[in-house]
Each structure stands twice: as C-alpha cells, then as structure tokens.
Coordinates of C-alpha atoms in Angstrom, one line a residue:
Chain U
X14 CA -0.5 24.9 -1.1
X15 CA -0.4 22.0 -3.3
X16 CA -2.5 18.7 -3.8
X17 CA -1.0 16.6 -1.3
X18 CA -1.4 19.5 1.2
X19 CA -5.0 19.6 1.0
X20 CA -5.2 15.7 1.3
X21 CA -3.1 16.4 4.3
X22 CA -5.2 18.6 5.7
X23 CA -8.5 16.9 5.5
X24 CA -7.2 13.8 6.7
X25 CA -5.7 15.7 9.8
X26 CA -9.5 17.5 10.1
X27 CA -11.5 14.0 9.8
X28 CA -9.2 11.5 12.2
X29 CA -12.1 9.5 12.5
X30 CA -13.3 8.6 8.5
X31 CA -9.5 8.2 8.3
X32 CA -8.7 6.0 10.8
X33 CA -11.6 3.5 9.6
X34 CA -10.3 3.2 6.1
X35 CA -7.0 2.7 8.0
X36 CA -8.2 0.1 10.2
X37 CA -9.8 -1.7 7.6
X38 CA -6.2 -2.1 5.7
X39 CA -4.3 -2.5 9.1
X40 CA -6.1 -5.3 10.3
X41 CA -5.5 -6.9 7.0
X42 CA -1.9 -6.2 6.2
X43 CA -1.1 -6.9 9.9
X44 CA -2.7 -10.6 9.5
X45 CA -1.0 -11.0 6.6
X46 CA 2.4 -10.0 7.9
X47 CA 2.4 -11.9 10.8
X48 CA 1.3 -15.3 9.7
X49 CA 3.9 -14.7 7.2
X50 CA 6.7 -13.5 9.8
X51 CA 5.6 -16.4 12.0
X52 CA 5.5 -19.3 9.5
X53 CA 9.0 -18.1 8.3
X54 CA 10.3 -17.9 11.7
X55 CA 8.8 -21.5 12.6
X56 CA 10.5 -22.8 9.1
X57 CA 14.1 -21.0 10.3
X58 CA 13.6 -22.8 13.4
X59 CA 13.2 -26.1 11.7
X60 CA 15.7 -25.8 9.3
X61 CA 18.1 -25.0 11.9
X62 CA 17.1 -27.8 14.0
X63 CA 17.9 -29.9 10.6
X64 CA 21.2 -28.3 11.2
X65 CA 21.6 -29.2 14.9
X66 CA 20.6 -32.5 14.1
X67 CA 23.7 -33.6 12.1
X68 CA 24.1 -35.1 8.7
X69 CA 21.2 -34.9 6.4
X70 CA 22.5 -36.3 2.9
X71 CA 23.6 -39.9 3.2
X72 CA 26.1 -40.8 0.0
X73 CA 26.2 -44.4 -0.5
X74 CA 27.0 -47.0 -3.4
X75 CA 24.3 -47.4 -5.9
X76 CA 23.6 -51.1 -5.0
X77 CA 21.0 -52.8 -2.8
X78 CA 21.8 -55.4 -0.7
X79 CA 21.6 -55.0 3.0
X80 CA 19.5 -52.3 4.4
X81 CA 20.9 -50.9 7.9
X82 CA 20.2 -48.8 10.2
X83 CA 22.8 -46.2 11.2
X84 CA 22.7 -43.3 14.1
X85 CA 19.0 -43.5 14.1
X86 CA 18.4 -43.3 10.6
X87 CA 18.0 -45.2 7.5
X88 CA 20.9 -45.4 5.3
X89 CA 18.9 -46.8 2.4
X90 CA 21.0 -49.7 0.8
X91 CA 24.3 -50.1 1.9
X92 CA 26.2 -53.1 0.9
X93 CA 29.7 -52.9 2.6
X94 CA 30.4 -56.2 1.9
X95 CA 29.9 -56.0 -1.6
X96 CA 30.7 -52.4 -3.3
X97 CA 32.5 -49.5 -1.7
X98 CA 33.0 -46.1 -3.1
X99 CA 36.6 -44.8 -3.5
X100 CA 37.0 -41.9 -0.7
X101 CA 39.0 -39.7 -3.3
X102 CA 35.7 -39.4 -5.3
X103 CA 34.4 -37.2 -2.3
X104 CA 36.2 -34.1 -3.7
X105 CA 33.8 -34.0 -6.5
X106 CA 31.5 -32.8 -3.8
X107 CA 33.6 -29.2 -3.5
X108 CA 32.8 -28.6 -6.9
X109 CA 28.7 -28.5 -6.9
X110 CA 27.4 -24.9 -7.1
X111 CA 26.0 -25.0 -3.6
X112 CA 29.3 -26.4 -2.4
X113 CA 29.7 -23.5 0.0
X114 CA 26.5 -24.8 2.0
X115 CA 28.8 -28.1 3.2
X116 CA 29.3 -27.8 6.7
X117 CA 31.1 -31.3 6.7
X118 CA 31.6 -34.5 4.8
X119 CA 32.0 -37.4 6.9
X120 CA 33.5 -40.5 5.1
X121 CA 32.6 -43.9 6.8
X122 CA 33.9 -47.8 6.1
X123 CA 31.5 -50.3 8.1
X124 CA 32.6 -53.7 8.4
X125 CA 32.1 -56.7 10.7
X126 CA 33.8 -58.4 13.5
X127 CA 33.2 -61.4 15.6
X128 CA 33.4 -60.4 19.1
X129 CA 32.7 -63.4 21.5
X130 CA 30.3 -64.9 19.1
X131 CA 28.8 -61.7 18.2
X132 CA 28.9 -60.4 15.2
X133 CA 29.7 -56.2 15.7
X134 CA 29.5 -53.6 13.4
X135 CA 33.1 -51.8 13.1
X136 CA 32.7 -48.1 11.7
X137 CA 35.6 -46.4 10.3
X138 CA 35.0 -42.8 10.9
X139 CA 37.0 -39.3 10.3
X140 CA 36.5 -37.8 14.1
X141 CA 37.1 -34.3 12.9
X142 CA 34.0 -34.1 11.3
X143 CA 32.0 -35.4 14.3
X144 CA 31.1 -32.1 15.6
X145 CA 29.0 -31.2 12.8
X146 CA 27.8 -34.8 11.7
X147 CA 27.2 -36.1 15.2
X148 CA 26.6 -32.8 17.5
X149 CA 24.8 -35.5 20.2
X150 CA 27.4 -37.8 20.8
X151 CA 28.7 -37.5 24.2
X152 CA 31.7 -39.7 25.1
X153 CA 33.1 -40.9 28.3
X154 CA 37.2 -40.6 27.6
X155 CA 38.2 -39.3 24.4
X156 CA 37.8 -39.6 20.7
X157 CA 40.1 -42.6 19.1
X158 CA 43.3 -41.6 18.1
X159 CA 45.9 -44.0 15.8
X160 CA 45.4 -47.5 17.1
X161 CA 42.1 -47.1 19.5
X162 CA 38.8 -47.7 19.4
X163 CA 35.3 -46.0 20.8
X164 CA 33.0 -48.3 21.6
X165 CA 29.3 -47.9 21.6
X166 CA 27.9 -48.5 25.5
X167 CA 26.3 -51.9 24.5
X168 CA 29.4 -53.3 23.0
X169 CA 31.8 -51.9 26.3
X170 CA 28.9 -53.5 28.7
X171 CA 29.0 -56.7 26.9
X172 CA 32.7 -57.1 27.0
X173 CA 33.1 -55.1 30.4
X174 CA 35.5 -52.7 28.8
X175 CA 36.3 -49.0 30.0
X176 CA 38.3 -46.2 28.9
X177 CA 42.4 -47.4 28.9
X178 CA 41.5 -51.2 28.5
X179 CA 42.2 -53.2 25.6
X180 CA 39.1 -54.3 23.2
X181 CA 40.7 -57.8 21.6
X182 CA 38.8 -59.0 18.5
X183 CA 40.2 -62.2 16.6
X184 CA 43.8 -61.2 16.1
X185 CA 43.3 -57.4 16.3
X186 CA 43.4 -55.2 19.3
X187 CA 42.5 -51.9 20.1
X188 CA 42.9 -49.5 23.2
X189 CA 39.8 -48.3 24.2
X190 CA 40.0 -44.5 23.6
X191 CA 36.5 -43.8 24.8
X192 CA 32.5 -45.2 25.6
X193 CA 30.0 -43.5 23.9
X194 CA 27.1 -42.7 26.0
X195 CA 23.8 -44.6 25.4
X196 CA 22.3 -43.1 22.1
X197 CA 19.0 -45.5 22.3
X198 CA 20.2 -46.6 18.6
X199 CA 22.2 -49.0 16.7
X200 CA 25.6 -47.1 17.5
X201 CA 25.3 -48.6 20.7
X202 CA 26.3 -52.2 19.7
X203 CA 29.1 -50.7 17.5
X204 CA 32.8 -49.7 17.7
X205 CA 34.4 -46.8 16.3
X206 CA 38.1 -46.7 15.0
X207 CA 40.0 -43.9 12.2
X208 CA 38.9 -44.6 9.4
X209 CA 42.6 -45.3 7.9
X210 CA 42.8 -47.7 10.9
X211 CA 39.9 -49.8 9.5
X212 CA 40.7 -49.4 6.1
X213 CA 44.3 -51.4 7.0
X214 CA 42.0 -53.7 8.9
X215 CA 39.7 -54.6 6.5
X216 CA 42.2 -54.6 3.7
X217 CA 40.1 -52.0 1.9
X218 CA 42.5 -48.8 1.4
X219 CA 41.1 -46.0 0.0
X220 CA 37.4 -47.2 -0.1
X221 CA 34.8 -46.0 2.0
X222 CA 30.9 -47.5 2.4
X223 CA 29.2 -44.8 2.4
X224 CA 29.7 -40.7 3.2
X225 CA 27.7 -38.6 5.4
X226 CA 27.3 -34.9 4.5
X227 CA 26.0 -32.1 6.8
X228 CA 24.0 -29.4 4.4
X229 CA 23.5 -25.9 6.1
X230 CA 19.7 -25.9 4.5
X231 CA 18.9 -22.5 5.7
X232 CA 19.7 -20.8 2.6
X233 CA 19.6 -24.0 0.3
X234 CA 17.3 -26.1 -0.8
X235 CA 18.3 -29.7 0.2
X236 CA 16.7 -31.3 -2.8
X237 CA 18.9 -29.4 -5.0
X238 CA 21.8 -30.1 -3.2
X239 CA 21.2 -33.9 -3.3
X240 CA 20.6 -33.6 -7.4
X241 CA 24.2 -31.6 -7.5
X242 CA 25.7 -34.4 -5.7
X243 CA 23.9 -37.4 -7.8
X244 CA 25.5 -35.3 -10.6
X245 CA 29.2 -35.1 -9.1
X246 CA 28.9 -38.4 -8.0
X247 CA 27.3 -40.6 -10.6
X248 CA 28.2 -44.1 -9.3
X249 CA 26.5 -43.3 -6.1
X250 CA 23.1 -43.0 -4.3
X251 CA 22.2 -39.6 -2.8
X252 CA 20.0 -39.4 -0.3
X253 CA 18.3 -36.6 1.8
X254 CA 17.5 -37.5 5.7
X255 CA 14.8 -35.3 6.3
X256 CA 11.9 -37.7 7.3
X257 CA 12.3 -36.6 11.1
X258 CA 11.3 -32.8 10.2
X259 CA 9.7 -33.5 7.3
X260 CA 6.5 -33.6 8.7
X261 CA 6.5 -30.9 10.7
X262 CA 8.0 -28.7 7.7
X263 CA 4.8 -29.8 5.7
X264 CA 2.7 -28.8 8.6
X265 CA 4.3 -25.4 8.5
X266 CA 3.8 -24.8 5.2
X267 CA 0.0 -25.9 5.3
X268 CA -0.3 -23.7 8.2
X269 CA 1.4 -20.9 5.8
X270 CA -1.1 -21.7 3.4
X271 CA -4.2 -21.4 5.4
X272 CA -2.4 -18.3 7.1
X273 CA -1.9 -16.5 3.4
X274 CA -5.5 -17.8 2.7
X275 CA -7.1 -15.9 5.6
X276 CA -4.5 -13.0 5.4
X277 CA -5.9 -12.5 2.1
X278 CA -9.4 -13.1 3.3
X279 CA -9.1 -10.2 5.8
X280 CA -7.3 -8.0 3.2
X281 CA -10.4 -8.7 0.7
X282 CA -12.4 -7.2 3.3
X283 CA -10.2 -4.6 3.9
X284 CA -10.3 -3.3 0.5
X285 CA -14.0 -3.9 0.6
X286 CA -14.0 -1.1 3.6
X287 CA -11.8 0.9 1.9
X288 CA -14.3 1.1 -1.2
X289 CA -17.1 1.6 0.7
X290 CA -15.5 4.2 3.1
X291 CA -14.2 6.0 -0.1
X292 CA -17.5 6.0 -1.6
X293 CA -19.4 7.5 1.0
X294 CA -16.7 10.0 1.3
X295 CA -17.0 11.1 -2.1
X296 CA -20.9 11.3 -1.4
X297 CA -20.3 13.4 1.4
X298 CA -18.0 15.6 -0.4
X299 CA -19.9 16.1 -3.5
X300 CA -20.6 19.9 -3.2
X301 CA -16.5 20.2 -2.3
X302 CA -16.0 18.4 -5.5
X303 CA -18.4 20.5 -7.3
X304 CA -17.0 24.0 -6.0
X305 CA -13.2 22.7 -7.1
X306 CA -14.5 21.6 -10.9
X307 CA -16.1 25.2 -10.6
X308 CA -12.9 27.0 -10.0
X309 CA -11.3 25.1 -12.5
X310 CA -9.8 21.7 -11.2
X311 CA -9.9 18.9 -13.9
X312 CA -11.2 15.4 -13.8
X313 CA -7.9 14.3 -13.5
X314 CA -7.4 16.4 -10.1
X315 CA -10.3 15.3 -8.8
X316 CA -9.5 11.5 -9.2
X317 CA -5.7 12.5 -8.0
X318 CA -7.1 14.2 -4.7
X319 CA -9.5 10.8 -4.0
X320 CA -6.4 8.4 -5.1
X321 CA -3.5 10.5 -3.2
X322 CA -5.9 10.5 -0.1
X323 CA -6.1 6.6 -0.6
X324 CA -2.6 6.1 -1.1
X325 CA -1.6 8.1 1.7
X326 CA -4.1 6.4 4.2
X327 CA -3.1 2.8 2.7
X328 CA 0.9 3.6 2.7
X329 CA -0.1 4.3 6.4
X330 CA -2.1 1.0 7.4
X331 CA 1.1 -0.8 5.3
X332 CA 3.5 0.6 7.8
X333 CA 1.5 0.3 10.9
X334 CA -0.2 -2.9 9.8
X335 CA 3.1 -4.6 9.3
X336 CA 4.6 -3.1 12.6
X337 CA 1.9 -4.6 14.3
X338 CA 2.0 -8.0 12.5
X339 CA 5.7 -8.3 13.4
X340 CA 4.9 -7.4 16.9
X341 CA 2.2 -10.0 16.9
X342 CA 4.5 -12.4 15.5
X343 CA 7.3 -12.1 18.2
X344 CA 4.5 -12.1 20.6
X345 CA 2.9 -15.7 19.4
X346 CA 6.3 -17.4 18.2
X347 CA 6.8 -18.9 21.9
X348 CA 3.4 -20.5 21.7
X349 CA 4.1 -21.9 18.5
X350 CA 7.9 -22.6 18.8
X351 CA 9.7 -25.8 20.5
X352 CA 12.6 -25.8 22.5
X353 CA 13.6 -22.6 22.5
X354 CA 17.0 -23.2 24.5
X355 CA 18.9 -24.6 21.9
X356 CA 17.1 -22.7 19.1
X357 CA 19.3 -20.0 17.0
X358 CA 17.3 -16.5 18.0
X359 CA 15.1 -16.3 15.1
X360 CA 14.9 -13.0 13.1
X361 CA 11.5 -11.4 13.0
X362 CA 11.9 -8.2 10.6
X363 CA 12.3 -8.9 7.1
X364 CA 13.0 -5.7 5.3
X365 CA 11.9 -7.2 2.1
X366 CA 8.4 -8.5 3.4
X367 CA 7.7 -5.3 5.6
X368 CA 8.7 -3.2 1.8
X369 CA 6.3 -5.8 0.3
X370 CA 3.5 -5.5 2.7
X371 CA 3.7 -1.4 2.4
X372 CA 3.6 -1.9 -1.3
X373 CA 0.7 -4.3 -1.4
X374 CA -1.5 -2.3 0.8
X375 CA -0.6 1.1 -0.9
X376 CA -1.6 -0.8 -4.3
X377 CA -4.6 -2.4 -2.9
X378 CA -5.5 0.6 -1.6
X379 CA -5.4 2.5 -4.7
X380 CA -7.1 -0.2 -6.5
X381 CA -10.1 0.0 -4.2
X382 CA -10.6 3.8 -4.5
X383 CA -10.1 3.9 -8.4
X384 CA -14.2 3.2 -8.9
X385 CA -14.8 6.2 -6.3
X386 CA -12.1 8.3 -7.7
X387 CA -13.7 7.8 -11.0
X388 CA -17.3 8.4 -9.9
X389 CA -15.9 11.5 -7.9
X390 CA -14.0 12.9 -11.2
X391 CA -17.5 12.3 -13.3
X392 CA -19.8 14.4 -10.9
X393 CA -21.6 16.8 -12.4
X394 CA -20.5 20.1 -10.8
X395 CA -23.8 21.8 -11.1
X396 CA -25.5 18.7 -9.3
X397 CA -22.7 18.4 -7.0
X398 CA -22.9 21.8 -5.7
X399 CA -26.7 21.7 -5.6
X400 CA -26.4 18.8 -3.7
X401 CA -25.2 21.0 -0.4
Chain M
X4 CA -16.9 45.9 -26.0
X5 CA -19.5 42.8 -26.2
X6 CA -17.9 40.3 -23.7
X7 CA -20.5 37.9 -23.3
X8 CA -22.4 36.9 -26.2
X9 CA -25.5 34.2 -26.3
X10 CA -27.7 33.3 -29.0
X11 CA -30.6 31.2 -28.6
X12 CA -29.3 29.3 -25.6
X13 CA -31.7 26.4 -24.9
X14 CA -30.9 23.8 -21.7
X15 CA -33.1 20.9 -21.7
X16 CA -32.9 18.4 -18.7
X17 CA -33.8 14.6 -19.5
X18 CA -35.3 13.1 -22.6
X19 CA -38.9 12.5 -24.2
X20 CA -42.2 13.9 -22.8
X21 CA -40.6 14.2 -19.1
X22 CA -38.1 16.7 -20.1
X23 CA -37.7 20.1 -18.4
X24 CA -36.8 22.9 -20.6
X25 CA -34.8 25.3 -17.9
X26 CA -33.8 27.5 -20.7
X27 CA -36.1 28.3 -23.4
X28 CA -34.0 30.5 -26.5
X29 CA -31.9 33.0 -24.3
X30 CA -30.5 35.9 -26.2
X31 CA -27.8 37.7 -24.3
X32 CA -25.2 40.5 -24.6
X33 CA -23.1 41.8 -21.7
X34 CA -20.3 44.1 -22.4
X35 CA -16.7 44.1 -20.6
X36 CA -16.7 46.0 -17.3
X37 CA -20.4 45.9 -16.8
X38 CA -22.3 44.8 -13.6
X39 CA -25.4 42.6 -14.4
X40 CA -28.0 41.3 -11.9
X41 CA -30.4 38.6 -13.0
X42 CA -33.5 38.2 -11.2
X43 CA -35.9 36.2 -11.5
X44 CA -38.4 33.9 -9.4
X45 CA -37.6 30.5 -8.0
X46 CA -37.3 28.2 -11.0
X47 CA -37.4 30.7 -13.6
X48 CA -33.9 29.2 -14.8
X49 CA -31.5 32.2 -13.3
X50 CA -29.5 29.8 -11.7
X51 CA -29.2 27.5 -14.9
X52 CA -28.6 30.5 -17.1
X53 CA -25.6 31.1 -14.5
X54 CA -24.3 27.7 -14.6
X55 CA -24.2 27.7 -18.5
X56 CA -22.4 31.2 -18.5
X57 CA -19.9 29.7 -16.2
X58 CA -19.1 27.2 -18.6
X59 CA -20.7 24.3 -16.0
X60 CA -23.7 23.4 -17.9
X61 CA -23.7 22.5 -21.6
X62 CA -26.8 24.0 -23.3
X63 CA -28.7 22.0 -25.2
X64 CA -29.3 24.1 -28.1
X65 CA -27.4 27.7 -29.4
X66 CA -24.1 29.4 -28.9
X67 CA -22.0 31.2 -26.1
X68 CA -19.1 32.9 -26.4
X69 CA -17.3 34.7 -23.6
X70 CA -14.0 36.9 -24.3
X71 CA -14.3 35.9 -27.7
X72 CA -14.1 32.5 -27.1
X73 CA -16.9 29.7 -27.8
X74 CA -16.7 28.3 -24.5
X75 CA -18.7 25.0 -25.2
X76 CA -16.5 24.2 -28.3
X77 CA -13.3 23.4 -26.2
X78 CA -13.1 20.1 -24.4
X79 CA -14.2 19.8 -20.8
X80 CA -10.6 20.1 -19.7
X81 CA -9.8 23.2 -21.4
X82 CA -12.8 24.7 -20.6
X83 CA -12.1 23.5 -16.8
X84 CA -8.9 25.7 -17.5
X85 CA -10.5 28.8 -18.7
X86 CA -12.8 28.8 -15.8
X87 CA -9.7 28.8 -13.5
X88 CA -8.0 31.4 -15.6
X89 CA -11.0 33.6 -16.6
X90 CA -13.3 33.7 -14.2
X91 CA -14.4 33.7 -10.5
X92 CA -17.4 32.2 -8.7
X93 CA -19.4 33.2 -5.6
X94 CA -22.0 30.3 -4.0
X95 CA -24.9 31.4 -2.2
X96 CA -23.8 29.1 0.8
X97 CA -20.0 30.1 0.5
X98 CA -19.1 26.6 0.2
X99 CA -15.6 26.9 1.9
X100 CA -13.7 23.9 2.3
X101 CA -13.6 23.7 6.6
X102 CA -10.6 21.5 7.1
X103 CA -8.6 24.5 5.2
X104 CA -7.8 28.2 6.8
X105 CA -9.2 31.2 5.3
X106 CA -5.7 31.9 3.5
X107 CA -5.8 28.0 2.4
X108 CA -9.5 28.1 1.1
X109 CA -8.6 31.5 -1.2
X110 CA -5.5 30.0 -2.4
X111 CA -7.6 26.8 -3.8
X112 CA -8.3 28.2 -7.4
X113 CA -4.1 28.2 -7.7
X114 CA -3.8 24.5 -6.1
X115 CA -3.2 23.1 -9.6
X116 CA -1.5 25.9 -11.1
X117 CA 2.5 25.8 -11.4
X118 CA 3.0 28.9 -10.0
X119 CA 5.5 29.3 -7.1
X120 CA 4.0 28.8 -3.7
X121 CA 5.5 32.1 -2.8
X122 CA 3.6 33.9 -5.9
X123 CA 0.2 31.7 -4.6
X124 CA 0.5 32.8 -1.2
X125 CA 1.5 36.5 -2.2
X126 CA -2.1 36.7 -4.7
X127 CA -4.1 34.8 -1.7
X128 CA -3.1 37.7 0.9
X129 CA -3.8 40.0 -1.6
X130 CA -7.3 39.1 -2.5
X131 CA -7.8 38.8 1.1
X132 CA -6.6 41.9 1.9
X133 CA -9.1 43.6 -0.9
X134 CA -12.2 42.1 1.0
X135 CA -10.9 43.3 4.3
X136 CA -9.9 40.4 6.2
X137 CA -6.4 40.9 6.6
X138 CA -5.4 38.9 9.9
X139 CA -7.8 36.5 9.9
X140 CA -5.8 33.9 7.5
X141 CA -5.1 31.3 9.7
X142 CA -8.6 30.7 10.9
X143 CA -10.8 28.2 10.1
X144 CA -14.0 28.7 8.7
X145 CA -16.3 27.8 11.6
X146 CA -14.1 30.3 13.6
X147 CA -15.0 33.7 11.2
X148 CA -18.9 34.8 10.7
X149 CA -21.3 34.6 7.8
X150 CA -20.2 37.9 6.3
X151 CA -16.6 36.9 6.7
X152 CA -17.1 33.5 5.1
X153 CA -19.0 35.5 2.2
X154 CA -15.6 37.6 1.6
X155 CA -13.5 34.5 2.0
X156 CA -15.4 33.1 -0.8
X157 CA -15.3 36.8 -3.1
X158 CA -11.4 36.8 -2.2
X159 CA -11.5 33.2 -3.5
X160 CA -13.3 34.3 -6.4
X161 CA -11.4 36.8 -7.4
X162 CA -7.8 35.6 -6.3
X163 CA -6.9 34.3 -10.1
X164 CA -7.9 38.3 -11.2
X165 CA -10.7 37.1 -13.3
X166 CA -12.2 38.6 -16.3
X167 CA -15.7 37.7 -15.2
X168 CA -17.3 37.3 -11.6
X169 CA -20.5 34.9 -11.3
X170 CA -22.1 35.4 -8.2
X171 CA -25.3 33.3 -7.4
X172 CA -27.4 35.2 -4.7
X173 CA -24.3 35.8 -2.9
X174 CA -26.5 37.9 -0.1
X175 CA -28.8 35.0 -0.1
X176 CA -27.6 33.7 3.5
X177 CA -26.6 37.4 5.1
X178 CA -28.3 39.9 6.8
X179 CA -28.9 43.0 5.5
X180 CA -26.1 45.0 7.0
X181 CA -23.6 42.3 5.6
X182 CA -25.6 42.1 2.9
X183 CA -24.5 46.0 2.2
X184 CA -20.9 45.1 2.8
X185 CA -20.9 42.5 0.3
X186 CA -22.8 45.0 -2.7
X187 CA -20.1 47.3 -2.0
X188 CA -17.6 45.2 -2.4
X189 CA -18.9 43.9 -5.5
X190 CA -18.9 47.7 -6.5
X191 CA -15.5 48.1 -5.6
X192 CA -14.5 45.3 -7.9
X193 CA -16.7 46.9 -10.6
X194 CA -15.3 50.2 -10.3
X195 CA -12.0 48.1 -10.8
X196 CA -12.9 46.8 -14.2
X197 CA -14.5 43.6 -13.3
X198 CA -17.6 42.2 -15.4
X199 CA -19.9 40.9 -12.9
X200 CA -23.3 38.8 -13.2
X201 CA -25.1 38.5 -10.0
X202 CA -27.8 36.2 -9.2
X203 CA -30.6 37.6 -6.9
X204 CA -33.9 37.8 -5.6
X205 CA -33.6 41.3 -4.1
X206 CA -34.5 44.7 -5.8
X207 CA -32.5 46.4 -3.2
X208 CA -29.2 44.5 -4.5
X209 CA -30.3 44.4 -8.1
X210 CA -30.8 48.4 -8.2
X211 CA -26.5 48.6 -7.8
X212 CA -25.8 47.1 -10.4
X213 CA -26.1 49.0 -13.8
X214 CA -28.1 46.4 -15.7
X215 CA -30.9 44.0 -14.7
X216 CA -32.2 40.6 -16.7
X217 CA -35.1 39.4 -15.6
X218 CA -36.0 35.9 -16.4
X219 CA -39.7 34.1 -16.2
X220 CA -40.0 30.3 -17.6
X221 CA -36.7 30.1 -19.0
X222 CA -36.9 33.5 -21.2
X223 CA -35.7 36.8 -20.7
X224 CA -38.6 38.9 -20.3
X225 CA -36.9 42.1 -19.1
X226 CA -33.6 43.9 -19.7
X227 CA -33.1 47.3 -19.0
X228 CA -30.5 49.4 -17.0
X229 CA -30.7 50.7 -13.3
X230 CA -33.1 53.2 -12.2
X231 CA -35.5 52.3 -15.2
X232 CA -37.9 49.7 -13.6
X233 CA -39.2 46.9 -15.9
X234 CA -42.7 48.4 -15.8
X235 CA -41.5 51.9 -17.1
X236 CA -39.5 50.0 -19.6
X237 CA -42.0 48.1 -20.7
X238 CA -44.6 51.1 -21.3
X239 CA -42.0 52.8 -22.5
X240 CA -41.4 50.2 -25.3

C-alpha cells in the first residue's frame, strides 16, 4: 500500500465530501471552459464569415483625391485619373511573411465612360479570382472574356441590354457576356471587363487603380498582414475592410472578457469551497492524523496526504468540468450563433484549452489546500489523538 | 540492560501562573524485554508519561534515552523515523482508519517505508497471524468486533517488529473476557523479548506485568515488581 492507495481508498469511502470539493471546482472550471469555448467558437465563426465576405484588404495608391464606394465597401481614397499602381508591383505580395494566408489578389483598373450622357464606371478585373473576392455575385450569362463585358444590373436596364447584345460606348463596343444580378451597391451601375481589355481601352497598360486581397484571417491577425503589405508596397495605401464585422468581433471580445471575469469569480468561489472543505476535513481527521504521526509519518507525509487528495480531486474536477463546459458550449452555441447554414463547422474541442483547464484546476486545488495541508502537518499528535 | 532511562522529566503545559505541571521530575529505568505497567488515577500524568516515552511529547526538562538514543535530541522528523522503526503504539480507542481494510490498517506503519509492497503485505499478514486474525484481512474495522479491532491495533503496533511497545489502556474499551485475551497476547509478545510499557487502571492486568510503576500528581510514588503490592513495598522500605 502506498500513499496514493490510501488517498484513493479514502475518497471512495468519503464520496459525499469528495463530491463537495469536486463540485466546487467543477462548476468553476465548467463555466470557464464553457464561456471560453463559446467565445472562441463565435470568434471563429465571425472570422469564417469574414472570409466568405470576400476581399478584406484593399491596396490603393497613396494619394487622396476622390472617394469611391465599390462593392459596398469603402475603398478609401482612390484617384483613378491621377495616379495608378503598377500591376507588376503586386508580385511583392508573395514575399510577405503571411503570404500563405493570402487566398486571392484581384487587381482592378477603374475608368469612366460616357453612356448616353451618363458617366459609367468601367472596371477591369481578373475574373479568375472572383470566386474568392466576390463570392456573393450572381450572374445571368457568363463572365466576360476578350471583347466582352459584364454589366451591372442598372447599367443593363438603362441601356436595355441583355446577354449577347453589344454595349456601345463612344467608339468602343463590347459584347455583353452576362448581367450581374442586383447587389444593391455601386456595382449595379458599373460595367466589368477583363483587366487587359480595360487597360488597352483606357491606354493604361500595366497599370491598376487598386488591388483587392482576400486574406484567410482565421490563422492570422489582419492588422499584421496590412502592415506587412504596406512594407512590401511602400507607395501604396493598404487598408483592412472589416467595419462590417469589427463591431461584432468587439462585442464577442467584450463577451469573452465578461465571461473570463465571471469564470474567475466562480473559480475563486470554487477555490474557497476547496479551502473550507479541506480545513473541515483536517479537523475531522485530527485523530487519524495524530495516529499517523505517532506511528511514524513525518509532517511532510501528512501534508502530502492532504495535497495528493486535493490534487486528485482537483484534477478530476478539471477533467469533468472541461467536458461539462464543452458540452454546455456545444448546446449553447446555436442560441448565440447566426446563419448556421453557411457557417463552417466550428470545432469546440480544443486540446490546449482542455489541458490548460485540467492543469489550472489542479494547481488551484493544490493552492487552496496548501493551508489545510500545513495545518494538518503541524497538528500536535498527542492533542490530535485526544481529540477523538 | 537498561533500555529506557528517564532522568528528571518535567512536562509543563502553558506558561506563567496558569501553567499546569503534568510530570514533576520523573526518574525511570526500564530494562530490555521488561513488561512494565504504569498505574495511577485519572489526571495523574500516566498518559503524558507514555507520550513522552513514545517521543510524541517533548519534556520541558530532563533527559530521556531509549535504546541508547537521546530521543529529544533528534530532529522531529528523525524522531518520527525512530518511532516508525523502533516503536509500536496501541491506543485505548483502537484508532483504526475506517476506510481501510484490516490488512491495510496493519500495513499503515510501513506505508512510508521504501520496502517492496510484497514484503509489506507479508509482514502485515504475519502480524495478523500472530494476533489470530488470519482470514479477516479484507474486512473493514466496522465489520469486526471490539476485541478484534483491538487485536488489529496490536498487529499494527507490532508489524514493524518494534523494540518497544507502548500501550495506553489497551483494555479500557473491552469486556473482561476480551481484555484477558489481549493481555495474553501481550504476554506472548513479552515472551518473545519485546519491551512493553502499558498504562492501565486495572490491578488485574497490571499484575500480569513484571513491574508496576505508580504515579500520582506527576510523580512516581511506587515502583515495585508484580506480586509485591504497593502497600507492602512501602512498609518494607
């Protein structure tokens, strides 16, 4: 028989008291793990939505002249008639440290055309990257190839055009490959053609007005990527488009902080429960401790007995609290989450969180039992035996 | 050969005018293999004397040697080791741990030792056999009688093959028939060469020891061999 066997036997015979200590920490750990899992899952979901949102970084020339709205997003200052970027400069993006987090880079050249007395924005784009940059676009017809144009819903309606017709603007003429379904944004009033076509039409070969970058932000801080791109393109102004989700992310962060505070409070109460219960246990076991001291247990052995018992219980509380917290988070997630249909499956089991919770619970239980253990080891054996 | 030697042992509880002197200069010699009974009224200091002899209660003054070792000159942890290796304790209320089986209770003094588990088990079985409790190893203390519990307590006290067995009213909670069985067990251990110091209220059980020491108000007032009563010894002197 070893010390651990003694502890285990005692726990088996004193299940009620053991359960009380266990519950104290279990509730705390469960609440902590639950809240953390939930906020982590919600953050992941938001980040995933950011990815679905398309481009989340805009690269534009470092000038301020004309503010445009494009794609329902603020592009900041884009001066398409005064200054452009060189398309080849974009190759520098592949050398940034977080290059692997770049899903797509879409160069855009913007220009204006007179269409029946109305100025229309013509955008030259790389349509190969659109699935990543504009995942919400729905097209009647096809994406444009050479000599073709894609019209925004309003542009097509005003010109009375449909796929297959020819869109004539001044001396230029393009076959309409498709019509973009209404997006409710500036895009409805625009026309889109392959980048090289627009560069030729506008006489701006090799130039672009801006570039859209889709960054996979689950594994990278977008601000860091903006800084890296700014460094790689010193003549460009780089902005993160996250206004739409920023508010919600902030709310989740806030919720996470509140949750952490609450969990801390519950854990503190749990630690107090452990302290009080272990102190009561030491008082109850005074005669036992006295006998053990009399038959040759050192003070260290007595402290060890109390601490091993607390450690075993705290570890068990950590494991069960972790499981409980994760189950609770799994059950609660649908009530806090939105638009589950297009969300990626959110992982709720985080091994590092589970390991951290078990370790934290064990350390907390041990710390809370330190005083009772010291008290037990300092008991006078003669007095302790008499207390029976 | 003198196995225990106590000179001028004083034990005072508390300080100042409110302090209580439980032992007031005890001088004592006990020989190796001797069985000594300590008698006295309640509050006379006999249990305090036993705790001092057991290395559990540092005396306020005086020197105490057991097996040639000045026990209170040792550090507390070394004293604990000495108790584990050289002494055995039997308490009046048995003090068995109710969550451990009979065998596990007997093994308790060996828990902190580094000997292999198999050897611990063997020693515990051997001790149980010596007190006649073989076959009851897996029982819990609550599942056996008071007399059997006392025998488990004795087995626990002798499992480490101690040189000195200290017993504080070992028959105090037993009926006379069971008490007699326990005393026979003590007699057997004494025959095997164990030094025994036993506190008792009973003249009957004290008469089974070789020598009786009478204590009153923290002082030895009688020290005589069995068969020679306190009064006759007093008259002879």
